[in-house]
Short mmCIF file of C-alpha atoms and ligand atoms in Angstrom, two decimals:
data_model
loop_
_atom_site.label_atom_id
_atom_site.label_comp_id
_atom_site.label_asym_id
_atom_site.label_seq_id
_atom_site.Cartn_x
_atom_site.Cartn_y
_atom_site.Cartn_z
CA MET A 27 0.61 8.14 20.63
CA LEU A 28 4.18 8.59 21.09
CA LYS A 29 5.87 6.69 24.15
CA ARG A 30 9.29 8.08 24.26
CA LEU A 31 12.38 9.22 22.43
CA HIS A 32 13.90 5.88 21.99
CA HIS A 33 17.37 6.50 20.14
CA VAL A 34 19.52 8.60 17.90
CA ARG A 35 21.42 7.99 14.98
CA PHE A 36 24.42 10.00 13.81
CA LYS A 37 26.89 9.44 10.60
CA VAL A 38 30.66 9.54 11.88
CA LYS A 39 33.94 9.70 10.47
CA ASP A 40 35.87 8.51 13.10
CA LEU A 41 34.02 5.78 14.84
CA ALA A 42 37.18 4.75 17.27
CA GLN A 43 37.59 8.61 18.66
CA LEU A 44 33.59 9.15 19.02
CA LYS A 45 33.56 5.87 21.00
CA GLU A 46 36.38 6.94 23.31
CA PHE A 47 34.28 10.10 24.12
CA ALA A 48 30.86 8.31 24.51
CA LEU A 49 32.60 5.80 26.86
CA ASP A 50 34.05 8.63 28.82
CA PHE A 51 30.74 10.48 28.64
CA GLY A 52 29.05 7.22 30.15
CA LEU A 53 27.36 5.45 27.07
CA ILE A 54 27.86 1.38 27.21
CA PRO A 55 28.80 -0.38 24.19
CA VAL A 56 26.22 -3.15 22.89
CA GLU A 57 27.15 -3.51 19.51
CA GLU A 58 30.58 -2.46 17.46
CA THR A 59 31.63 -3.39 14.17
CA SER A 60 33.53 -1.45 11.64
CA GLU A 61 30.53 -0.15 10.17
CA ARG A 62 28.50 0.62 13.34
CA LEU A 63 28.41 1.52 17.20
CA VAL A 64 25.40 0.93 19.14
CA MET A 65 25.50 1.74 22.71
CA ARG A 66 23.00 2.08 25.78
CA ALA A 67 22.34 3.62 28.79
CA LEU A 68 21.22 2.07 32.13
CA GLY A 69 17.61 2.49 31.76
CA GLY A 70 16.57 -0.69 30.00
CA ASP A 71 16.94 0.30 26.35
CA THR A 72 19.11 -1.74 24.28
CA GLY A 73 20.52 1.10 22.27
CA VAL A 74 20.01 4.81 22.69
CA TYR A 75 22.97 6.25 20.48
CA ILE A 76 23.89 4.56 17.15
CA ALA A 77 26.76 5.87 15.15
CA GLU A 78 27.25 4.78 11.55
CA GLN A 79 30.59 5.04 9.77
CA ALA A 80 30.40 7.42 7.08
CA GLU A 81 32.31 10.11 4.89
CA GLN A 82 30.92 12.81 7.00
CA ASP A 83 29.80 13.87 10.17
CA GLY A 84 25.96 14.41 10.61
CA LEU A 85 22.57 13.65 11.81
CA VAL A 86 20.81 10.82 10.35
CA GLY A 87 17.53 11.06 12.40
CA PHE A 88 16.02 9.62 15.74
CA ALA A 89 13.25 7.30 16.60
CA PHE A 90 10.34 7.47 18.98
CA GLU A 91 8.77 4.34 20.25
CA VAL A 92 5.05 4.20 19.75
CA GLU A 93 2.25 2.91 22.40
CA ASN A 94 0.51 0.63 19.98
CA ARG A 95 1.60 -1.34 16.67
CA ASP A 96 -1.61 0.36 14.86
CA ASP A 97 0.51 3.39 15.44
CA LEU A 98 2.59 2.40 12.74
CA ASP A 99 -0.09 1.25 10.21
CA PHE A 100 -1.55 4.61 10.84
CA ALA A 101 1.60 6.46 10.02
CA VAL A 102 1.90 4.55 6.87
CA ASN A 103 -1.80 5.34 5.81
CA GLU A 104 -2.28 8.67 7.00
CA LEU A 105 1.03 10.13 7.58
CA GLY A 106 2.86 9.46 4.43
CA ALA A 107 5.41 7.04 6.21
CA THR A 108 7.29 4.29 4.67
CA ALA A 109 6.12 0.97 4.68
CA VAL A 110 6.50 -1.33 8.05
CA ALA A 111 10.07 -2.97 8.00
CA GLU A 112 12.05 -4.99 10.70
CA LEU A 113 14.40 -2.65 12.61
CA ASP A 114 17.80 -3.89 12.11
CA LEU A 115 19.08 -3.02 15.64
CA PRO A 116 19.73 -5.16 18.88
CA CYS A 117 16.22 -4.19 20.24
CA GLY A 118 14.54 -5.88 17.20
CA GLY A 119 10.91 -4.54 16.58
CA HIS A 120 9.46 -2.80 13.72
CA TYR A 121 9.67 0.93 12.28
CA VAL A 122 8.30 3.20 9.66
CA THR A 123 10.01 6.28 8.62
CA LEU A 124 8.88 9.94 8.18
CA ILE A 125 11.05 12.67 6.66
CA ASP A 126 10.87 16.11 8.46
CA PRO A 127 11.15 19.31 6.71
CA ASP A 128 14.94 19.34 7.20
CA GLY A 129 15.45 16.00 5.69
CA ASN A 130 15.89 14.18 9.09
CA GLN A 131 14.89 10.54 9.43
CA VAL A 132 12.11 10.42 11.94
CA ASP A 133 11.46 6.66 12.79
CA LEU A 134 8.53 5.44 14.79
CA ILE A 135 9.07 2.00 16.18
CA HIS A 136 7.15 -0.49 18.08
CA GLY A 137 7.94 -4.14 19.44
CA VAL A 138 11.37 -3.28 20.69
CA ALA A 139 13.10 -5.63 23.48
CA ARG A 140 14.28 -4.05 26.55
CA ILE A 141 17.01 -5.57 29.22
CA PRO A 142 17.05 -5.26 32.94
CA GLU A 143 17.63 -1.85 34.22
CA GLY A 144 20.95 -0.92 35.87
CA GLU A 145 21.66 0.94 38.98
CA LEU A 146 22.32 4.68 39.42
CA GLU A 147 23.96 6.23 42.22
CA ALA A 148 22.47 6.00 45.61
CA GLU A 149 20.17 9.09 46.25
CA LEU A 150 21.75 11.59 48.57
CA LEU A 151 20.38 12.23 52.01
CA ILE A 152 20.85 15.89 52.30
CA ASN A 153 20.97 17.55 55.64
CA THR A 154 19.61 21.35 55.35
CA PRO A 155 19.62 23.91 58.24
CA ALA A 156 16.04 23.20 58.72
CA ASN A 157 15.79 19.45 58.38
CA LYS A 158 18.28 16.90 59.15
CA VAL A 159 17.73 13.63 57.59
CA ARG A 160 21.04 11.88 57.82
CA PHE A 161 22.52 11.11 61.15
CA GLY A 162 25.71 9.24 62.33
CA LYS A 163 26.98 8.21 58.90
CA ASN A 164 28.65 9.86 55.97
CA GLN A 165 27.20 11.24 52.79
CA THR A 166 27.12 8.67 50.07
CA THR A 167 29.98 8.87 47.80
CA ARG A 168 30.13 9.20 44.30
CA ASN A 169 32.85 7.73 41.95
CA PHE A 170 34.74 9.93 39.85
CA GLY A 171 34.28 8.58 36.29
CA PRO A 172 31.85 8.41 33.54
CA ALA A 173 28.09 9.41 33.92
CA ARG A 174 25.65 6.86 34.77
CA LEU A 175 23.28 7.71 32.09
CA TRP A 176 19.52 6.79 32.70
CA ARG A 177 18.02 7.39 29.37
CA ILE A 178 17.94 9.84 26.20
CA GLY A 179 15.69 12.46 27.10
CA HIS A 180 15.71 15.02 24.01
CA ILE A 181 17.45 16.09 20.91
CA GLY A 182 17.45 19.83 19.86
CA ILE A 183 18.01 20.49 16.17
CA PHE A 184 18.72 23.41 13.76
CA VAL A 185 15.89 23.81 11.54
CA LYS A 186 15.67 26.02 8.53
CA SER A 187 12.06 27.28 9.36
CA TYR A 188 10.72 27.16 12.94
CA ALA A 189 7.13 27.67 11.56
CA ALA A 190 7.38 24.98 9.22
CA SER A 191 9.09 22.31 11.54
CA SER A 192 6.91 23.29 14.54
CA ALA A 193 3.77 22.90 12.23
CA TRP A 194 5.51 19.41 10.86
CA TYR A 195 5.94 18.17 14.58
CA SER A 196 2.44 18.95 15.49
CA GLU A 197 0.49 17.67 12.75
CA LYS A 198 2.82 14.50 12.39
CA LEU A 199 3.74 13.55 15.84
CA GLY A 200 1.40 15.74 18.26
CA LEU A 201 3.87 17.45 19.68
CA ILE A 202 2.86 20.34 21.87
CA GLY A 203 5.25 23.65 22.37
CA SER A 204 6.07 23.86 26.03
CA ASP A 205 8.00 27.11 25.85
CA VAL A 206 8.23 29.16 22.55
CA TYR A 207 10.59 32.22 21.79
CA ASN A 208 10.22 34.85 19.16
CA ILE A 209 12.66 37.56 17.63
CA PRO A 210 12.89 40.49 19.84
CA GLY A 211 9.88 42.74 19.35
CA GLN A 212 8.25 40.40 16.70
CA PRO A 213 5.75 38.20 18.67
CA GLN A 214 4.69 36.51 15.29
CA ALA A 215 8.46 35.79 14.45
CA LYS A 216 8.79 32.56 16.64
CA ILE A 217 12.64 30.87 16.09
CA VAL A 218 13.01 28.56 19.14
CA GLY A 219 10.51 26.02 20.59
CA PHE A 220 10.61 23.34 23.26
CA HIS A 221 8.06 20.65 22.57
CA ARG A 222 6.66 17.89 24.44
CA MET A 223 4.92 14.54 23.69
CA ASN A 224 1.09 14.72 24.10
CA ARG A 225 0.08 11.88 26.28
CA GLY A 226 -3.05 13.40 27.62
CA ASN A 227 -3.26 13.63 31.16
CA GLU A 228 0.07 11.81 31.80
CA TYR A 229 2.84 13.93 33.05
CA VAL A 230 5.95 14.12 30.51
CA ASP A 231 9.08 16.07 30.09
CA HIS A 232 9.06 19.65 29.39
CA HIS A 233 10.62 18.79 26.11
CA VAL A 234 11.45 16.13 23.97
CA VAL A 235 12.32 17.86 20.88
CA ALA A 236 13.92 21.39 20.78
CA LEU A 237 13.50 23.32 17.40
CA MET A 238 16.05 26.23 16.85
CA GLN A 239 15.66 28.08 13.54
CA ASP A 240 19.44 28.16 12.19
CA GLU A 241 20.24 27.47 8.39
CA ARG A 242 22.89 25.00 9.41
CA GLY A 243 20.46 22.08 10.11
CA GLY A 244 21.58 19.11 11.51
CA CYS A 245 21.61 18.33 15.47
CA HIS A 246 22.29 21.09 17.91
CA HIS A 247 22.49 18.51 21.07
CA ILE A 248 21.42 15.07 22.57
CA SER A 249 20.99 15.16 26.18
CA PHE A 250 20.81 12.09 28.46
CA GLU A 251 19.17 12.18 31.92
CA VAL A 252 21.10 11.48 35.26
CA LEU A 253 20.15 11.28 38.82
CA ASP A 254 20.87 14.52 40.24
CA TYR A 255 23.05 17.55 39.89
CA GLU A 256 25.99 16.25 42.15
CA ALA A 257 26.39 13.41 39.34
CA GLN A 258 26.38 16.07 36.86
CA LEU A 259 29.14 18.17 38.85
CA VAL A 260 31.09 14.96 39.15
CA THR A 261 30.98 14.11 35.50
CA HIS A 262 31.99 17.79 34.83
CA SER A 263 35.10 17.59 36.59
CA TYR A 264 35.69 14.12 35.33
CA LEU A 265 35.24 15.32 31.53
CA GLN A 266 37.15 18.43 32.29
CA ALA A 267 40.19 16.21 33.51
CA LYS A 268 40.12 14.28 30.31
CA GLU A 269 40.19 17.81 28.51
CA TYR A 270 37.12 17.62 26.67
CA GLU A 271 35.65 20.92 25.27
CA SER A 272 33.16 22.18 27.95
CA ILE A 273 30.47 24.23 26.30
CA TRP A 274 27.96 25.26 28.93
CA GLY A 275 27.34 24.55 32.11
CA VAL A 276 26.73 23.08 34.73
CA GLY A 277 23.44 25.41 34.90
CA ARG A 278 19.94 25.47 35.26
CA HIS A 279 17.41 26.45 32.35
CA PRO A 280 14.65 28.67 33.25
CA HIS A 281 11.94 26.92 31.11
CA GLY A 282 11.94 23.11 31.89
CA SER A 283 14.05 24.13 34.85
CA HIS A 284 16.30 21.15 34.24
CA VAL A 285 19.94 21.37 35.36
CA PHE A 286 22.08 21.04 32.21
CA ASP A 287 26.14 20.15 31.30
CA VAL A 288 26.87 20.34 27.35
CA TRP A 289 30.10 19.01 26.08
CA ARG A 290 31.22 18.97 22.43
CA SER A 291 31.58 15.36 20.92
CA PRO A 292 34.41 14.55 18.50
CA ASP A 293 32.18 14.75 15.70
CA GLY A 294 31.09 18.33 16.30
CA ALA A 295 27.46 17.39 18.16
CA ARG A 296 26.98 18.21 21.67
CA PHE A 297 26.36 15.89 24.33
CA GLU A 298 24.49 16.98 27.34
CA THR A 299 23.40 15.69 30.93
CA PHE A 300 20.67 16.76 32.45
CA SER A 301 18.68 16.06 35.75
CA ASP A 302 15.34 17.61 37.38
CA THR A 303 13.27 18.45 34.59
CA ASP A 304 9.62 20.07 34.80
CA LEU A 305 6.78 18.04 33.66
CA PHE A 306 3.53 18.84 31.83
CA ARG A 307 0.22 17.37 30.54
CA GLU A 308 -1.51 18.52 27.49
CA GLU A 309 -3.45 20.70 29.11
CA ASP A 310 -0.75 22.58 30.42
CA GLY A 311 -0.67 24.36 27.28
CA THR A 312 2.12 26.66 25.82
CA ASN A 313 3.80 29.53 27.02
CA TYR A 314 5.55 32.48 24.54
CA HIS A 315 8.45 34.72 25.21
CA ASP A 316 10.35 37.43 23.56
CA ILE A 317 13.83 35.81 23.29
CA SER A 318 15.44 39.14 24.73
CA THR A 319 13.35 38.54 27.78
CA VAL A 320 15.04 34.84 28.55
CA VAL A 321 18.03 34.37 30.78
CA MET A 322 18.93 30.94 29.58
CA ASP A 323 21.05 30.13 32.99
CA LYS A 324 19.68 30.80 36.25
CA TRP A 325 23.10 30.10 37.88
CA SER A 326 25.22 32.52 35.83
CA THR A 327 25.29 35.51 33.67
CA GLU A 328 27.74 34.45 31.51
CA PRO A 329 26.55 34.46 27.69
CA PRO A 330 26.73 30.76 26.28
CA ASP A 331 29.14 31.76 23.68
CA LYS A 332 29.83 28.16 22.58
CA TYR A 333 26.47 26.90 22.54
CA PHE A 334 25.57 27.92 18.93
CA ILE A 335 28.98 27.42 17.55
FE1 FE2 B 14 18.99 20.01 26.28
#
């Protein structure tokens, strides 16, 4: 039983440059050596983003926290995971590793430490034409600067075969497709899927892993939750002022409904903020769409030219 996506791990050529970007994006350093950078958000995890010094940039893998210690043994005995070992991260705990069809390390972890949660911005009190709720005071101001990131919410990966990867994530981790897209006119040829955890009657994010069929493999994007879309607009302006490369957004996806804002990181990966995502349960099933019918941003008609480059 998966509890949540806990952290992502990358190989990075230039750790110093990556750190500068990650700080501007809103991540907070936890551990920094010449070999490794561990950064956290504000939601209580002791590390959500790990960059390891390497000759080449690339995705290493990602880790899900599981509900029970027994889940690790189950993964070893029934799913072919590596033996249970101690996790060499500030969060401590134990892990096992599965390798997905594209060679990504998918760790299952348990017993990790948490720290006190940090503070997000104050919620806005918004006066609408029909509903006034803020009287005799100013709107809460938002600081111009890095985002206040709460947690890592999802990762999008390029996969060589959507059919093979979606089957693997379903069989090994129990992930459920929320919205799945097929090639125009070919309902059987599915190429993109947004997959959520199966926690029974508990509502979970529309997706925790997005699978996109593309020969390149590796990471498409990692996404961090923030309070609301005003926070995203402020962060967007801040990153723009710092002259980073905006890839897509701020916009709103049709499926999952979340507001998104995607930026290029120096290692060529993409970092995203999101807010206001849809929630679904196991019984809410899967919706299928011809990709030619999907308008990927409800707030614009601009094609996301840089999204897949
Ligand atoms: Fe995303």
